[in-house]
PDB file of N, CA, C and O in Angstrom:
ATOM      1  N   UNK A   1       1.018  -1.469  -0.095  1.00 89.00           N
ATOM      2  CA  UNK A   1      -0.137   0.002   0.021  1.00 89.00           C
ATOM      3  C   UNK A   1       0.671   1.425   0.046  1.00 89.00           C
ATOM      4  O   UNK A   1       2.081   1.200   0.690  1.00 89.00           O
ATOM      5  N   UNK A   2       0.578   2.529  -0.869  1.00 96.00           N
ATOM      6  CA  UNK A   2       0.822   3.647  -0.736  1.00 96.00           C
ATOM      7  C   UNK A   2       1.113   4.028  -2.050  1.00 96.00           C
ATOM      8  O   UNK A   2      -0.020   4.200  -3.047  1.00 96.00           O
ATOM      9  N   UNK A   3       2.549   5.202  -2.671  1.00 98.00           N
ATOM     10  CA  UNK A   3       2.358   5.412  -3.354  1.00 98.00           C
ATOM     11  C   UNK A   3       3.730   5.292  -4.411  1.00 98.00           C
ATOM     12  O   UNK A   3       4.932   4.909  -3.738  1.00 98.00           O
ATOM     13  N   UNK A   4       3.415   4.802  -5.464  1.00 97.00           N
ATOM     14  CA  UNK A   4       5.077   4.144  -6.623  1.00 97.00           C
ATOM     15  C   UNK A   4       4.848   5.648  -7.108  1.00 97.00           C
ATOM     16  O   UNK A   4       4.626   6.136  -7.427  1.00 97.00           O
ATOM     17  N   UNK A   5       6.560   5.354  -7.017  1.00 98.00           N
ATOM     18  CA  UNK A   5       7.289   6.243  -7.515  1.00 98.00           C
ATOM     19  C   UNK A   5       8.354   6.526  -8.931  1.00 98.00           C
ATOM     20  O   UNK A   5       8.610   5.097  -8.448  1.00 98.00           O
ATOM     21  N   UNK A   6       8.997   6.695  -9.157  1.00 98.00           N
ATOM     22  CA  UNK A   6       9.908   6.978 -10.559  1.00 98.00           C
ATOM     23  C   UNK A   6      11.145   6.680  -9.785  1.00 98.00           C
ATOM     24  O   UNK A   6      11.706   7.133  -8.810  1.00 98.00           O
ATOM     25  N   UNK A   7      11.635   5.283 -10.454  1.00 97.00           N
ATOM     26  CA  UNK A   7      12.977   4.784  -9.874  1.00 97.00           C
ATOM     27  C   UNK A   7      14.234   5.695 -10.021  1.00 97.00           C
ATOM     28  O   UNK A   7      14.879   5.577  -9.233  1.00 97.00           O
ATOM     29  N   UNK A   8      13.747   6.493 -11.007  1.00 98.00           N
ATOM     30  CA  UNK A   8      15.156   7.591 -11.846  1.00 98.00           C
ATOM     31  C   UNK A   8      15.053   8.662 -10.754  1.00 98.00           C
ATOM     32  O   UNK A   8      16.404   9.167 -10.269  1.00 98.00           O
ATOM     33  N   UNK A   9      14.025   9.404 -10.230  1.00 98.00           N
ATOM     34  CA  UNK A   9      13.745  10.552  -9.974  1.00 98.00           C
ATOM     35  C   UNK A   9      13.039  10.490  -8.588  1.00 98.00           C
ATOM     36  O   UNK A   9      13.050  11.974  -7.853  1.00 98.00           O
ATOM     37  N   UNK A  10      12.339   9.734  -8.167  1.00 98.00           N
ATOM     38  CA  UNK A  10      11.268   9.547  -7.198  1.00 98.00           C
ATOM     39  C   UNK A  10       9.981  10.277  -7.298  1.00 98.00           C
ATOM     40  O   UNK A  10       9.502  10.442  -5.986  1.00 98.00           O
ATOM     41  N   UNK A  11       9.599  10.992  -8.559  1.00 98.00           N
ATOM     42  CA  UNK A  11       8.549  11.456  -8.467  1.00 98.00           C
ATOM     43  C   UNK A  11       7.228  10.331  -8.098  1.00 98.00           C
ATOM     44  O   UNK A  11       7.286   9.478  -8.781  1.00 98.00           O
ATOM     45  N   UNK A  12       6.280  11.348  -8.223  1.00 98.00           N
ATOM     46  CA  UNK A  12       5.341  10.262  -7.471  1.00 98.00           C
ATOM     47  C   UNK A  12       4.327  10.336  -8.854  1.00 98.00           C
ATOM     48  O   UNK A  12       4.215  10.902  -9.499  1.00 98.00           O
ATOM     49  N   UNK A  13       3.984   8.513  -8.825  1.00 98.00           N
ATOM     50  CA  UNK A  13       3.121   8.383 -10.183  1.00 98.00           C
ATOM     51  C   UNK A  13       2.317   7.657  -9.945  1.00 98.00           C
ATOM     52  O   UNK A  13       1.110   8.176 -10.378  1.00 98.00           O
ATOM     53  N   UNK A  14       1.651   6.527  -9.033  1.00 98.00           N
ATOM     54  CA  UNK A  14       0.409   5.659  -9.064  1.00 98.00           C
ATOM     55  C   UNK A  14      -0.051   5.530  -7.529  1.00 98.00           C
ATOM     56  O   UNK A  14       1.223   5.423  -7.228  1.00 98.00           O
ATOM     57  N   UNK A  15      -1.056   5.794  -7.257  1.00 97.00           N
ATOM     58  CA  UNK A  15      -1.548   5.125  -5.677  1.00 97.00           C
ATOM     59  C   UNK A  15      -1.751   3.476  -5.932  1.00 97.00           C
ATOM     60  O   UNK A  15      -2.385   3.307  -6.611  1.00 97.00           O
ATOM     61  N   UNK A  16      -1.421   2.922  -4.740  1.00 97.00           N
ATOM     62  CA  UNK A  16      -1.982   1.663  -4.922  1.00 97.00           C
ATOM     63  C   UNK A  16      -3.358   1.377  -4.767  1.00 97.00           C
ATOM     64  O   UNK A  16      -3.857   0.400  -5.591  1.00 97.00           O
ATOM     65  N   UNK A  17      -4.075   2.661  -4.670  1.00 96.00           N
ATOM     66  CA  UNK A  17      -5.565   2.085  -4.830  1.00 96.00           C
ATOM     67  C   UNK A  17      -5.985   2.415  -5.924  1.00 96.00           C
ATOM     68  O   UNK A  17      -7.249   1.891  -5.939  1.00 96.00           O
ATOM     69  N   UNK A  18      -5.276   2.758  -7.248  1.00 96.00           N
ATOM     70  CA  UNK A  18      -5.350   2.720  -8.630  1.00 96.00           C
ATOM     71  C   UNK A  18      -5.196   0.874  -9.518  1.00 96.00           C
ATOM     72  O   UNK A  18      -5.175   1.133  -9.903  1.00 96.00           O
ATOM     73  N   UNK A  19      -4.529   0.266  -8.305  1.00 96.00           N
ATOM     74  CA  UNK A  19      -3.756  -1.021  -8.675  1.00 96.00           C
ATOM     75  C   UNK A  19      -4.494  -2.051  -8.967  1.00 96.00           C
ATOM     76  O   UNK A  19      -5.704  -2.477  -8.338  1.00 96.00           O
ATOM     77  N   UNK A  20      -4.462  -2.799  -9.564  1.00 94.00           N
ATOM     78  CA  UNK A  20      -5.671  -3.767  -9.860  1.00 94.00           C
ATOM     79  C   UNK A  20      -4.754  -5.355 -10.335  1.00 94.00           C
ATOM     80  O   UNK A  20      -4.150  -4.772 -11.239  1.00 94.00           O
ATOM     81  N   UNK A  21      -5.225  -6.367 -10.515  1.00 92.00           N
ATOM     82  CA  UNK A  21      -5.055  -7.669 -11.133  1.00 92.00           C
ATOM     83  C   UNK A  21      -4.857  -7.701 -12.401  1.00 92.00           C
ATOM     84  O   UNK A  21      -5.937  -7.416 -13.148  1.00 92.00           O
ATOM     85  N   UNK A  22      -3.806  -8.252 -13.097  1.00 91.00           N
ATOM     86  CA  UNK A  22      -3.711  -8.155 -14.976  1.00 91.00           C
ATOM     87  C   UNK A  22      -3.186  -9.221 -15.265  1.00 91.00           C
ATOM     88  O   UNK A  22      -2.619  -9.207 -14.527  1.00 91.00           O
ATOM     89  N   UNK A  23      -3.687 -10.067 -16.271  1.00 91.00           N
ATOM     90  CA  UNK A  23      -2.801 -11.380 -16.331  1.00 91.00           C
ATOM     91  C   UNK A  23      -1.116 -10.821 -16.775  1.00 91.00           C
ATOM     92  O   UNK A  23      -0.723 -12.002 -17.429  1.00 91.00           O
ATOM     93  N   UNK A  24      -0.958  -9.360 -17.274  1.00 87.00           N
ATOM     94  CA  UNK A  24       0.705  -9.205 -17.742  1.00 87.00           C
ATOM     95  C   UNK A  24       1.234  -9.366 -16.143  1.00 87.00           C
ATOM     96  O   UNK A  24       0.784  -9.060 -15.388  1.00 87.00           O
ATOM     97  N   UNK A  25       2.677  -9.978 -16.584  1.00 90.00           N
ATOM     98  CA  UNK A  25       3.378 -10.054 -15.555  1.00 90.00           C
ATOM     99  C   UNK A  25       3.651  -8.726 -14.592  1.00 90.00           C
ATOM    100  O   UNK A  25       4.727  -8.292 -13.662  1.00 90.00           O
ATOM    101  N   UNK A  26       3.297  -7.441 -15.199  1.00 88.00           N
ATOM    102  CA  UNK A  26       3.338  -6.182 -14.979  1.00 88.00           C
ATOM    103  C   UNK A  26       2.717  -5.468 -13.821  1.00 88.00           C
ATOM    104  O   UNK A  26       1.308  -5.563 -14.358  1.00 88.00           O
ATOM    105  N   UNK A  27       2.783  -5.025 -12.958  1.00 92.00           N
ATOM    106  CA  UNK A  27       1.838  -3.936 -12.482  1.00 92.00           C
ATOM    107  C   UNK A  27       0.677  -2.773 -12.895  1.00 92.00           C
ATOM    108  O   UNK A  27       1.223  -2.841 -14.188  1.00 92.00           O
ATOM    109  N   UNK A  28      -0.684  -3.205 -12.824  1.00 96.00           N
ATOM    110  CA  UNK A  28      -1.262  -2.878 -13.544  1.00 96.00           C
ATOM    111  C   UNK A  28      -2.184  -1.377 -12.733  1.00 96.00           C
ATOM    112  O   UNK A  28      -2.260  -1.755 -11.735  1.00 96.00           O
ATOM    113  N   UNK A  29      -2.337  -0.185 -13.205  1.00 97.00           N
ATOM    114  CA  UNK A  29      -2.992   0.692 -12.395  1.00 97.00           C
ATOM    115  C   UNK A  29      -4.030   1.292 -13.539  1.00 97.00           C
ATOM    116  O   UNK A  29      -4.397   1.495 -15.026  1.00 97.00           O
ATOM    117  N   UNK A  30      -5.397   2.076 -13.044  1.00 96.00           N
ATOM    118  CA  UNK A  30      -6.161   2.457 -14.073  1.00 96.00           C
ATOM    119  C   UNK A  30      -5.957   4.229 -13.951  1.00 96.00           C
ATOM    120  O   UNK A  30      -6.814   4.204 -15.071  1.00 96.00           O
ATOM    121  N   UNK A  31      -5.317   4.679 -13.632  1.00 96.00           N
ATOM    122  CA  UNK A  31      -5.172   6.075 -13.823  1.00 96.00           C
ATOM    123  C   UNK A  31      -3.790   6.466 -13.063  1.00 96.00           C
ATOM    124  O   UNK A  31      -3.018   6.037 -11.837  1.00 96.00           O
ATOM    125  N   UNK A  32      -3.147   7.633 -13.202  1.00 98.00           N
ATOM    126  CA  UNK A  32      -2.160   8.231 -12.759  1.00 98.00           C
ATOM    127  C   UNK A  32      -2.118   8.796 -11.029  1.00 98.00           C
ATOM    128  O   UNK A  32      -3.263   9.308 -11.027  1.00 98.00           O
ATOM    129  N   UNK A  33      -1.480   8.942 -10.595  1.00 97.00           N
ATOM    130  CA  UNK A  33      -1.565   9.994  -9.067  1.00 97.00           C
ATOM    131  C   UNK A  33      -2.174  11.074  -9.147  1.00 97.00           C
ATOM    132  O   UNK A  33      -3.925  11.540  -8.649  1.00 97.00           O
ATOM    133  N   UNK A  34      -1.703  11.920 -10.087  1.00 97.00           N
ATOM    134  CA  UNK A  34      -2.161  13.120 -10.904  1.00 97.00           C
ATOM    135  C   UNK A  34      -1.920  12.981 -11.972  1.00 97.00           C
ATOM    136  O   UNK A  34      -1.512  12.681 -12.995  1.00 97.00           O
ATOM    137  N   UNK A  35      -2.951  14.253 -12.741  1.00 93.00           N
ATOM    138  CA  UNK A  35      -2.833  14.241 -13.954  1.00 93.00           C
ATOM    139  C   UNK A  35      -1.392  14.576 -14.544  1.00 93.00           C
ATOM    140  O   UNK A  35      -0.908  14.043 -16.060  1.00 93.00           O
ATOM    141  N   UNK A  36      -0.564  15.549 -13.999  1.00 96.00           N
ATOM    142  CA  UNK A  36       0.909  15.631 -14.680  1.00 96.00           C
ATOM    143  C   UNK A  36       1.401  14.932 -13.904  1.00 96.00           C
ATOM    144  O   UNK A  36       2.851  14.938 -14.077  1.00 96.00           O
ATOM    145  N   UNK A  37       1.836  13.396 -12.992  1.00 98.00           N
ATOM    146  CA  UNK A  37       2.618  13.133 -12.535  1.00 98.00           C
ATOM    147  C   UNK A  37       2.967  12.029 -14.334  1.00 98.00           C
ATOM    148  O   UNK A  37       4.186  11.403 -14.065  1.00 98.00           O
ATOM    149  N   UNK A  38       2.505  12.157 -15.129  1.00 98.00           N
ATOM    150  CA  UNK A  38       2.856  11.220 -16.377  1.00 98.00           C
ATOM    151  C   UNK A  38       2.509  11.872 -17.446  1.00 98.00           C
ATOM    152  O   UNK A  38       2.070  13.088 -17.342  1.00 98.00           O
ATOM    153  N   UNK A  39       3.536  11.784 -18.212  1.00 98.00           N
ATOM    154  CA  UNK A  39       3.308  12.371 -19.546  1.00 98.00           C
ATOM    155  C   UNK A  39       3.256  11.341 -20.529  1.00 98.00           C
ATOM    156  O   UNK A  39       3.466  10.016 -20.666  1.00 98.00           O
ATOM    157  N   UNK A  40       2.402  11.451 -22.024  1.00 97.00           N
ATOM    158  CA  UNK A  40       2.053  10.918 -22.851  1.00 97.00           C
ATOM    159  C   UNK A  40       2.279  11.071 -24.245  1.00 97.00           C
ATOM    160  O   UNK A  40       2.052  12.185 -24.506  1.00 97.00           O
ATOM    161  N   UNK A  41       2.175  10.267 -24.728  1.00 96.00           N
ATOM    162  CA  UNK A  41       2.484  10.457 -26.127  1.00 96.00           C
ATOM    163  C   UNK A  41       1.546   9.200 -26.931  1.00 96.00           C
ATOM    164  O   UNK A  41       2.326   7.738 -26.446  1.00 96.00           O
ATOM    165  N   UNK A  42       1.197   9.652 -27.990  1.00 94.00           N
ATOM    166  CA  UNK A  42       0.820   8.606 -29.261  1.00 94.00           C
ATOM    167  C   UNK A  42       1.664   7.276 -29.819  1.00 94.00           C
ATOM    168  O   UNK A  42       2.748   8.070 -30.183  1.00 94.00           O
ATOM    169  N   UNK A  43       1.710   6.053 -29.455  1.00 93.00           N
ATOM    170  CA  UNK A  43       2.390   5.537 -30.144  1.00 93.00           C
ATOM    171  C   UNK A  43       1.835   4.391 -30.938  1.00 93.00           C
ATOM    172  O   UNK A  43       2.247   4.573 -32.399  1.00 93.00           O
ATOM    173  N   UNK A  44       0.991   3.927 -31.235  1.00 91.00           N
ATOM    174  CA  UNK A  44       0.101   3.681 -31.910  1.00 91.00           C
ATOM    175  C   UNK A  44      -1.198   3.321 -31.609  1.00 91.00           C
ATOM    176  O   UNK A  44      -1.756   3.488 -30.049  1.00 91.00           O
ATOM    177  N   UNK A  45      -1.975   3.370 -32.572  1.00 91.00           N
ATOM    178  CA  UNK A  45      -3.798   2.912 -32.232  1.00 91.00           C
ATOM    179  C   UNK A  45      -4.406   2.232 -31.053  1.00 91.00           C
ATOM    180  O   UNK A  45      -3.471   0.990 -30.652  1.00 91.00           O
ATOM    181  N   UNK A  46      -4.619   3.069 -29.853  1.00 90.00           N
ATOM    182  CA  UNK A  46      -4.772   2.425 -28.729  1.00 90.00           C
ATOM    183  C   UNK A  46      -3.743   1.758 -27.603  1.00 90.00           C
ATOM    184  O   UNK A  46      -3.957   1.338 -26.248  1.00 90.00           O
ATOM    185  N   UNK A  47      -2.841   2.618 -27.687  1.00 94.00           N
ATOM    186  CA  UNK A  47      -1.661   2.587 -26.805  1.00 94.00           C
ATOM    187  C   UNK A  47      -1.077   4.206 -26.853  1.00 94.00           C
ATOM    188  O   UNK A  47      -0.624   4.440 -28.014  1.00 94.00           O
ATOM    189  N   UNK A  48      -0.651   4.331 -25.747  1.00 96.00           N
ATOM    190  CA  UNK A  48       0.256   5.717 -25.433  1.00 96.00           C
ATOM    191  C   UNK A  48       1.606   5.299 -24.710  1.00 96.00           C
ATOM    192  O   UNK A  48       1.384   4.630 -23.884  1.00 96.00           O
ATOM    193  N   UNK A  49       2.656   5.815 -25.139  1.00 98.00           N
ATOM    194  CA  UNK A  49       3.679   5.888 -24.568  1.00 98.00           C
ATOM    195  C   UNK A  49       3.594   6.444 -23.118  1.00 98.00           C
ATOM    196  O   UNK A  49       3.786   7.414 -23.211  1.00 98.00           O
ATOM    197  N   UNK A  50       4.068   5.821 -22.212  1.00 98.00           N
ATOM    198  CA  UNK A  50       4.500   6.800 -21.151  1.00 98.00           C
ATOM    199  C   UNK A  50       5.493   7.089 -20.368  1.00 98.00           C
ATOM    200  O   UNK A  50       6.060   6.138 -20.394  1.00 98.00           O
ATOM    201  N   UNK A  51       5.973   7.906 -19.415  1.00 98.00           N
ATOM    202  CA  UNK A  51       6.915   8.484 -18.806  1.00 98.00           C
ATOM    203  C   UNK A  51       7.015   9.065 -18.136  1.00 98.00           C
ATOM    204  O   UNK A  51       5.659   9.728 -17.368  1.00 98.00           O
ATOM    205  N   UNK A  52       7.963   9.387 -16.732  1.00 98.00           N
ATOM    206  CA  UNK A  52       7.509   9.859 -15.628  1.00 98.00           C
ATOM    207  C   UNK A  52       7.106  11.397 -16.443  1.00 98.00           C
ATOM    208  O   UNK A  52       7.890  12.551 -16.997  1.00 98.00           O
ATOM    209  N   UNK A  53       6.391  12.380 -15.276  1.00 98.00           N
ATOM    210  CA  UNK A  53       5.992  13.539 -15.800  1.00 98.00           C
ATOM    211  C   UNK A  53       7.073  14.162 -15.135  1.00 98.00           C
ATOM    212  O   UNK A  53       6.586  15.727 -15.893  1.00 98.00           O
ATOM    213  N   UNK A  54       8.379  13.757 -14.636  1.00 98.00           N
ATOM    214  CA  UNK A  54       8.982  15.021 -14.091  1.00 98.00           C
ATOM    215  C   UNK A  54      10.693  14.799 -14.744  1.00 98.00           C
ATOM    216  O   UNK A  54      11.432  16.007 -15.375  1.00 98.00           O
ATOM    217  N   UNK A  55      11.169  13.623 -14.686  1.00 98.00           N
ATOM    218  CA  UNK A  55      12.242  13.051 -15.453  1.00 98.00           C
ATOM    219  C   UNK A  55      11.963  12.425 -17.112  1.00 98.00           C
ATOM    220  O   UNK A  55      13.445  12.895 -17.129  1.00 98.00           O
ATOM    221  N   UNK A  56      11.046  12.180 -17.390  1.00 98.00           N
ATOM    222  CA  UNK A  56      11.138  11.914 -18.251  1.00 98.00           C
ATOM    223  C   UNK A  56      11.396  10.214 -18.600  1.00 98.00           C
ATOM    224  O   UNK A  56      11.445   9.751 -20.059  1.00 98.00           O
ATOM    225  N   UNK A  57      11.594   9.331 -17.860  1.00 98.00           N
ATOM    226  CA  UNK A  57      12.164   8.124 -17.779  1.00 98.00           C
ATOM    227  C   UNK A  57      10.827   7.166 -18.296  1.00 98.00           C
ATOM    228  O   UNK A  57       9.612   7.210 -17.708  1.00 98.00           O
ATOM    229  N   UNK A  58      11.077   6.668 -19.210  1.00 97.00           N
ATOM    230  CA  UNK A  58      10.335   5.303 -19.666  1.00 97.00           C
ATOM    231  C   UNK A  58       9.763   4.286 -18.207  1.00 97.00           C
ATOM    232  O   UNK A  58      10.616   3.848 -17.857  1.00 97.00           O
ATOM    233  N   UNK A  59       8.246   4.610 -18.519  1.00 96.00           N
ATOM    234  CA  UNK A  59       7.422   4.011 -17.588  1.00 96.00           C
ATOM    235  C   UNK A  59       6.782   2.641 -18.806  1.00 96.00           C
ATOM    236  O   UNK A  59       5.852   1.666 -17.666  1.00 96.00           O
ATOM    237  N   UNK A  60       6.217   2.981 -19.286  1.00 95.00           N
ATOM    238  CA  UNK A  60       5.558   1.547 -20.551  1.00 95.00           C
ATOM    239  C   UNK A  60       4.915   2.118 -21.283  1.00 95.00           C
ATOM    240  O   UNK A  60       5.042   3.657 -21.969  1.00 95.00           O
ATOM    241  N   UNK A  61       3.856   1.679 -21.344  1.00 95.00           N
ATOM    242  CA  UNK A  61       2.237   2.485 -21.969  1.00 95.00           C
ATOM    243  C   UNK A  61       1.328   2.253 -21.026  1.00 95.00           C
ATOM    244  O   UNK A  61       0.792   1.545 -20.144  1.00 95.00           O
ATOM    245  N   UNK A  62      -0.139   2.900 -22.027  1.00 96.00           N
ATOM    246  CA  UNK A  62      -0.938   3.079 -21.323  1.00 96.00           C
ATOM    247  C   UNK A  62      -1.657   2.416 -22.502  1.00 96.00           C
ATOM    248  O   UNK A  62      -1.952   2.987 -23.776  1.00 96.00           O
ATOM    249  N   UNK A  63      -2.237   0.937 -22.173  1.00 95.00           N
ATOM    250  CA  UNK A  63      -3.463   1.286 -22.991  1.00 95.00           C
ATOM    251  C   UNK A  63      -5.021   1.253 -23.127  1.00 95.00           C
ATOM    252  O   UNK A  63      -5.595   1.071 -21.886  1.00 95.00           O
ATOM    253  N   UNK A  64      -5.392   2.077 -23.551  1.00 94.00           N
ATOM    254  CA  UNK A  64      -7.243   2.725 -23.855  1.00 94.00           C
ATOM    255  C   UNK A  64      -7.625   1.413 -23.867  1.00 94.00           C
ATOM    256  O   UNK A  64      -7.942   0.359 -24.343  1.00 94.00           O
ATOM    257  N   UNK A  65      -9.008   1.616 -23.376  1.00 93.00           N
ATOM    258  CA  UNK A  65     -10.149   0.543 -22.994  1.00 93.00           C
ATOM    259  C   UNK A  65      -9.721  -0.658 -23.073  1.00 93.00           C
ATOM    260  O   UNK A  65     -10.235  -2.024 -23.265  1.00 93.00           O
ATOM    261  N   UNK A  66      -8.714  -0.587 -21.846  1.00 92.00           N
ATOM    262  CA  UNK A  66      -8.459  -2.144 -21.061  1.00 92.00           C
ATOM    263  C   UNK A  66      -8.489  -2.188 -19.856  1.00 92.00           C
ATOM    264  O   UNK A  66      -7.615  -2.958 -19.270  1.00 92.00           O
ATOM    265  N   UNK A  67      -8.823  -1.809 -19.209  1.00 93.00           N
ATOM    266  CA  UNK A  67      -9.013  -1.758 -18.301  1.00 93.00           C
ATOM    267  C   UNK A  67      -9.745  -2.935 -17.208  1.00 93.00           C
ATOM    268  O   UNK A  67     -10.931  -3.147 -18.174  1.00 93.00           O
ATOM    269  N   UNK A  68     -10.279  -2.539 -15.844  1.00 93.00           N
ATOM    270  CA  UNK A  68     -10.859  -3.520 -15.223  1.00 93.00           C
ATOM    271  C   UNK A  68     -12.665  -3.261 -15.469  1.00 93.00           C
ATOM    272  O   UNK A  68     -13.730  -4.320 -15.268  1.00 93.00           O
ATOM    273  N   UNK A  69     -12.936  -2.025 -15.838  1.00 92.00           N
ATOM    274  CA  UNK A  69     -14.068  -1.384 -16.103  1.00 92.00           C
ATOM    275  C   UNK A  69     -14.100  -1.147 -17.476  1.00 92.00           C
ATOM    276  O   UNK A  69     -12.967  -0.833 -18.189  1.00 92.00           O
ATOM    277  N   UNK A  70     -15.393  -1.345 -18.598  1.00 92.00           N
ATOM    278  CA  UNK A  70     -15.495  -0.401 -19.812  1.00 92.00           C
ATOM    279  C   UNK A  70     -15.361   1.182 -19.596  1.00 92.00           C
ATOM    280  O   UNK A  70     -15.682   1.798 -19.148  1.00 92.00           O
ATOM    281  N   UNK A  71     -14.385   1.558 -20.616  1.00 92.00           N
ATOM    282  CA  UNK A  71     -13.886   3.115 -20.423  1.00 92.00           C
ATOM    283  C   UNK A  71     -12.253   3.532 -20.015  1.00 92.00           C
ATOM    284  O   UNK A  71     -11.959   4.203 -20.156  1.00 92.00           O
ATOM    285  N   UNK A  72     -11.959   2.418 -19.170  1.00 94.00           N
ATOM    286  CA  UNK A  72     -11.140   2.701 -18.370  1.00 94.00           C
ATOM    287  C   UNK A  72      -9.623   2.549 -19.023  1.00 94.00           C
ATOM    288  O   UNK A  72      -9.635   1.416 -19.878  1.00 94.00           O
ATOM    289  N   UNK A  73      -8.393   3.008 -18.941  1.00 95.00           N
ATOM    290  CA  UNK A  73      -7.084   2.596 -19.398  1.00 95.00           C
ATOM    291  C   UNK A  73      -6.284   1.468 -18.688  1.00 95.00           C
ATOM    292  O   UNK A  73      -7.152   1.580 -17.189  1.00 95.00           O
ATOM    293  N   UNK A  74      -5.428   1.198 -19.061  1.00 96.00           N
ATOM    294  CA  UNK A  74      -4.659   0.285 -18.379  1.00 96.00           C
ATOM    295  C   UNK A  74      -3.162   0.771 -18.183  1.00 96.00           C
ATOM    296  O   UNK A  74      -2.664   0.887 -19.489  1.00 96.00           O
ATOM    297  N   UNK A  75      -2.908   1.154 -17.101  1.00 95.00           N
ATOM    298  CA  UNK A  75      -1.022   1.481 -17.166  1.00 95.00           C
ATOM    299  C   UNK A  75      -0.079   0.379 -16.918  1.00 95.00           C
ATOM    300  O   UNK A  75      -0.652  -0.006 -15.807  1.00 95.00           O
TER     301      UNK A  75
END
C-alpha cells in the first residue's frame, strides 16, 4: 500500500488504490496519481507511450479501454 514513485527521480506516479490484478506480469493501474504525474505520447492506435512527468524516465504504456471496467485505461 502507498505511492509508487519513479525509480530514477522519486516523482510520485501511481497510488496503490488504482492498482489491480491483470494477466500481464507488470503492475497494472487504472490512472496516474495526478494528471501531471506522467507524460504521454501516441505510439500506435490504442496505446500511448508513458514516461515520468518530471524526468522523462520510460514507464511503459497506457492501453486505452483495457482497464478492469468499460472505458478505463490500463497503465
